[in-house]
PDB file of C-alpha atoms and ligand atoms in Angstrom:
ATOM      1  CA  MET A  78      86.483  97.074 100.676  1.00 86.00           C
ATOM      2  CA  PRO A  79      90.197  97.650 100.289  1.00 92.00           C
ATOM      3  CA  ASN A  80      91.422 101.163  99.790  1.00 96.00           C
ATOM      4  CA  CYS A  81      93.770 102.076  97.003  1.00 97.00           C
ATOM      5  CA  PRO A  82      97.181 102.856  98.497  1.00 96.00           C
ATOM      6  CA  LYS A  83      97.672 105.694  96.045  1.00 96.00           C
ATOM      7  CA  CYS A  84      94.431 107.696  96.138  1.00 96.00           C
ATOM      8  CA  GLU A  85      93.068 106.102  99.336  1.00 95.00           C
ATOM      9  CA  LYS A  86      89.625 105.570  97.836  1.00 97.00           C
ATOM     10  CA  PRO A  87      87.798 102.243  97.860  1.00 97.00           C
ATOM     11  CA  VAL A  88      88.756  99.862  95.105  1.00 97.00           C
ATOM     12  CA  TYR A  89      85.836  98.026  93.546  1.00 96.00           C
ATOM     13  CA  PHE A  90      86.327  94.585  92.161  1.00 95.00           C
ATOM     14  CA  ALA A  91      85.918  95.598  88.526  1.00 95.00           C
ATOM     15  CA  GLU A  92      88.731  98.130  88.670  1.00 95.00           C
ATOM     16  CA  LYS A  93      90.972  96.271  91.070  1.00 97.00           C
ATOM     17  CA  LYS A  94      94.544  95.353  90.300  1.00 97.00           C
ATOM     18  CA  THR A  95      96.237  93.387  93.016  1.00 97.00           C
ATOM     19  CA  SER A  96      99.961  93.751  93.156  1.00 97.00           C
ATOM     20  CA  MET A  97     102.537  93.350  95.903  1.00 96.00           C
ATOM     21  CA  GLY A  98      99.793  92.531  98.392  1.00 96.00           C
ATOM     22  CA  LEU A  99      97.949  95.783  97.776  1.00 97.00           C
ATOM     23  CA  ASP A 100      94.784  96.533  95.832  1.00 97.00           C
ATOM     24  CA  TRP A 101      95.100  99.379  93.369  1.00 97.00           C
ATOM     25  CA  HIS A 102      92.820 101.026  90.866  1.00 97.00           C
ATOM     26  CA  SER A 103      94.087 100.004  87.472  1.00 95.00           C
ATOM     27  CA  GLY A 104      94.760 103.677  86.745  1.00 96.00           C
ATOM     28  CA  CYS A 105      96.587 104.151  90.034  1.00 97.00           C
ATOM     29  CA  LEU A 106      99.128 101.402  89.533  1.00 98.00           C
ATOM     30  CA  ARG A 107     101.720 103.840  88.329  1.00 97.00           C
ATOM     31  CA  CYS A 108     105.159 104.841  89.376  1.00 97.00           C
ATOM     32  CA  GLU A 109     104.959 107.642  91.905  1.00 96.00           C
ATOM     33  CA  ARG A 110     108.037 109.282  90.443  1.00 97.00           C
ATOM     34  CA  CYS A 111     107.919 108.890  86.668  1.00 98.00           C
ATOM     35  CA  ASN A 112     104.203 108.041  86.256  1.00 97.00           C
ATOM     36  CA  LYS A 113     104.925 104.977  84.194  1.00 97.00           C
ATOM     37  CA  THR A 114     102.273 102.250  84.282  1.00 97.00           C
ATOM     38  CA  LEU A 115     103.467  99.419  86.485  1.00 97.00           C
ATOM     39  CA  THR A 116     103.179  95.702  85.862  1.00 97.00           C
ATOM     40  CA  PRO A 117     101.497  93.889  88.759  1.00 97.00           C
ATOM     41  CA  GLY A 118     104.087  91.935  90.683  1.00 96.00           C
ATOM     42  CA  SER A 119     107.041  93.535  88.915  1.00 96.00           C
ATOM     43  CA  HIS A 120     107.503  96.797  90.658  1.00 97.00           C
ATOM     44  CA  ALA A 121     108.610  98.145  93.975  1.00 96.00           C
ATOM     45  CA  VAL A 122     106.518  99.502  96.820  1.00 96.00           C
ATOM     46  CA  HIS A 123     107.784 101.974  99.348  1.00 95.00           C
ATOM     47  CA  GLN A 124     105.433 103.201 102.086  1.00 93.00           C
ATOM     48  CA  ASN A 125     102.377 102.131 100.069  1.00 93.00           C
ATOM     49  CA  LYS A 126     103.533 103.957  96.973  1.00 95.00           C
ATOM     50  CA  GLY A 127     104.383 102.180  93.774  1.00 97.00           C
ATOM     51  CA  TYR A 128     107.640 102.711  91.936  1.00 97.00           C
ATOM     52  CA  CYS A 129     109.267 101.099  88.968  1.00 97.00           C
ATOM     53  CA  HIS A 130     112.401  99.187  89.932  1.00 95.00           C
ATOM     54  CA  LYS A 131     114.602 101.101  87.543  1.00 93.00           C
ATOM     55  CA  PRO A 132     115.413 103.812  87.528  1.00 95.00           C
ATOM     56  CA  CYS A 133     113.111 105.197  90.190  1.00 96.00           C
ATOM     57  CA  TYR A 134     113.276 102.811  93.112  1.00 95.00           C
ATOM     58  CA  ALA A 135     116.947 102.130  92.581  1.00 93.00           C
ATOM     59  CA  THR A 136     117.638 105.854  92.396  1.00 93.00           C
ATOM     60  CA  MET A 137     115.596 106.790  95.417  1.00 93.00           C
ATOM     61  CA  PHE A 138     115.971 103.851  97.774  1.00 89.00           C
ATOM     62  CA  GLY A 139     118.572 101.556  96.302  1.00 83.00           C
ATOM     63  CA  PRO A 140     121.712 100.604  98.126  1.00 78.00           C
ATOM     64  CA  LYS A 141     124.332 103.279  97.903  1.00 67.00           C
ATOM     65  CA  GLY A 142     127.896 102.246  98.425  1.00 46.00           C
ATOM     66  CA  VAL A 143     126.877  98.936  99.967  1.00 49.00           C
ATOM     67  CA  ASN A 144     129.170  96.846  97.803  1.00 48.00           C
ATOM     68  CA  THR A 145     132.340  97.606  99.637  1.00 44.00           C
ATOM     69  CA  GLY A 146     133.896  94.186  99.323  1.00 45.00           C
ATOM     70  CA  GLY A 147     131.793  92.332 101.861  1.00 43.00           C
ATOM     71  CA  ASP A 148     134.204  92.650 104.744  1.00 45.00           C
ATOM     72  CA  SER A 149     131.385  93.329 107.179  1.00 44.00           C
ATOM     73  CA  TYR A 150     128.919  90.784 105.871  1.00 44.00           C
ATOM     74  CA  SER A 151     129.468  87.457 104.187  1.00 42.00           C
ATOM     75  CA  TYR A 152     126.894  85.206 102.562  1.00 46.00           C
ATOM     76  CA  THR A 153     129.172  82.194 102.858  1.00 49.00           C
ATOM     77  CA  GLN A 154     129.701  82.509 106.582  1.00 44.00           C
ATOM     78  CA  LYS A 155     127.923  79.830 108.558  1.00 49.00           C
TER      79      LYS A 155
HETATM   80 ZN1   ZN B 390      93.393 104.718  93.351  1.00 53.90          ZN
HETATM   81 ZN1   ZN B 391     109.437 105.212  87.774  1.00 53.90          ZN
END
């Protein structure tokens, strides 16, 4: 029996929502920050907690000041 990553209680089949490789209660698949209901497969997970991509995940964990012109990292370099 998988445990819900949010409330850490067993998730029974009838109430299971699988998303991002984790099994959630349907009522637990919510953004940890803004409490918005999340769409399975279209949200972010950080340390077994669900977040909506925007604005929450981007605000809390998104890259900050990473786009500095790419002088230290180049996608085209082979
Ligand atoms: Zn739960
Ligand atoms: Zn959110």
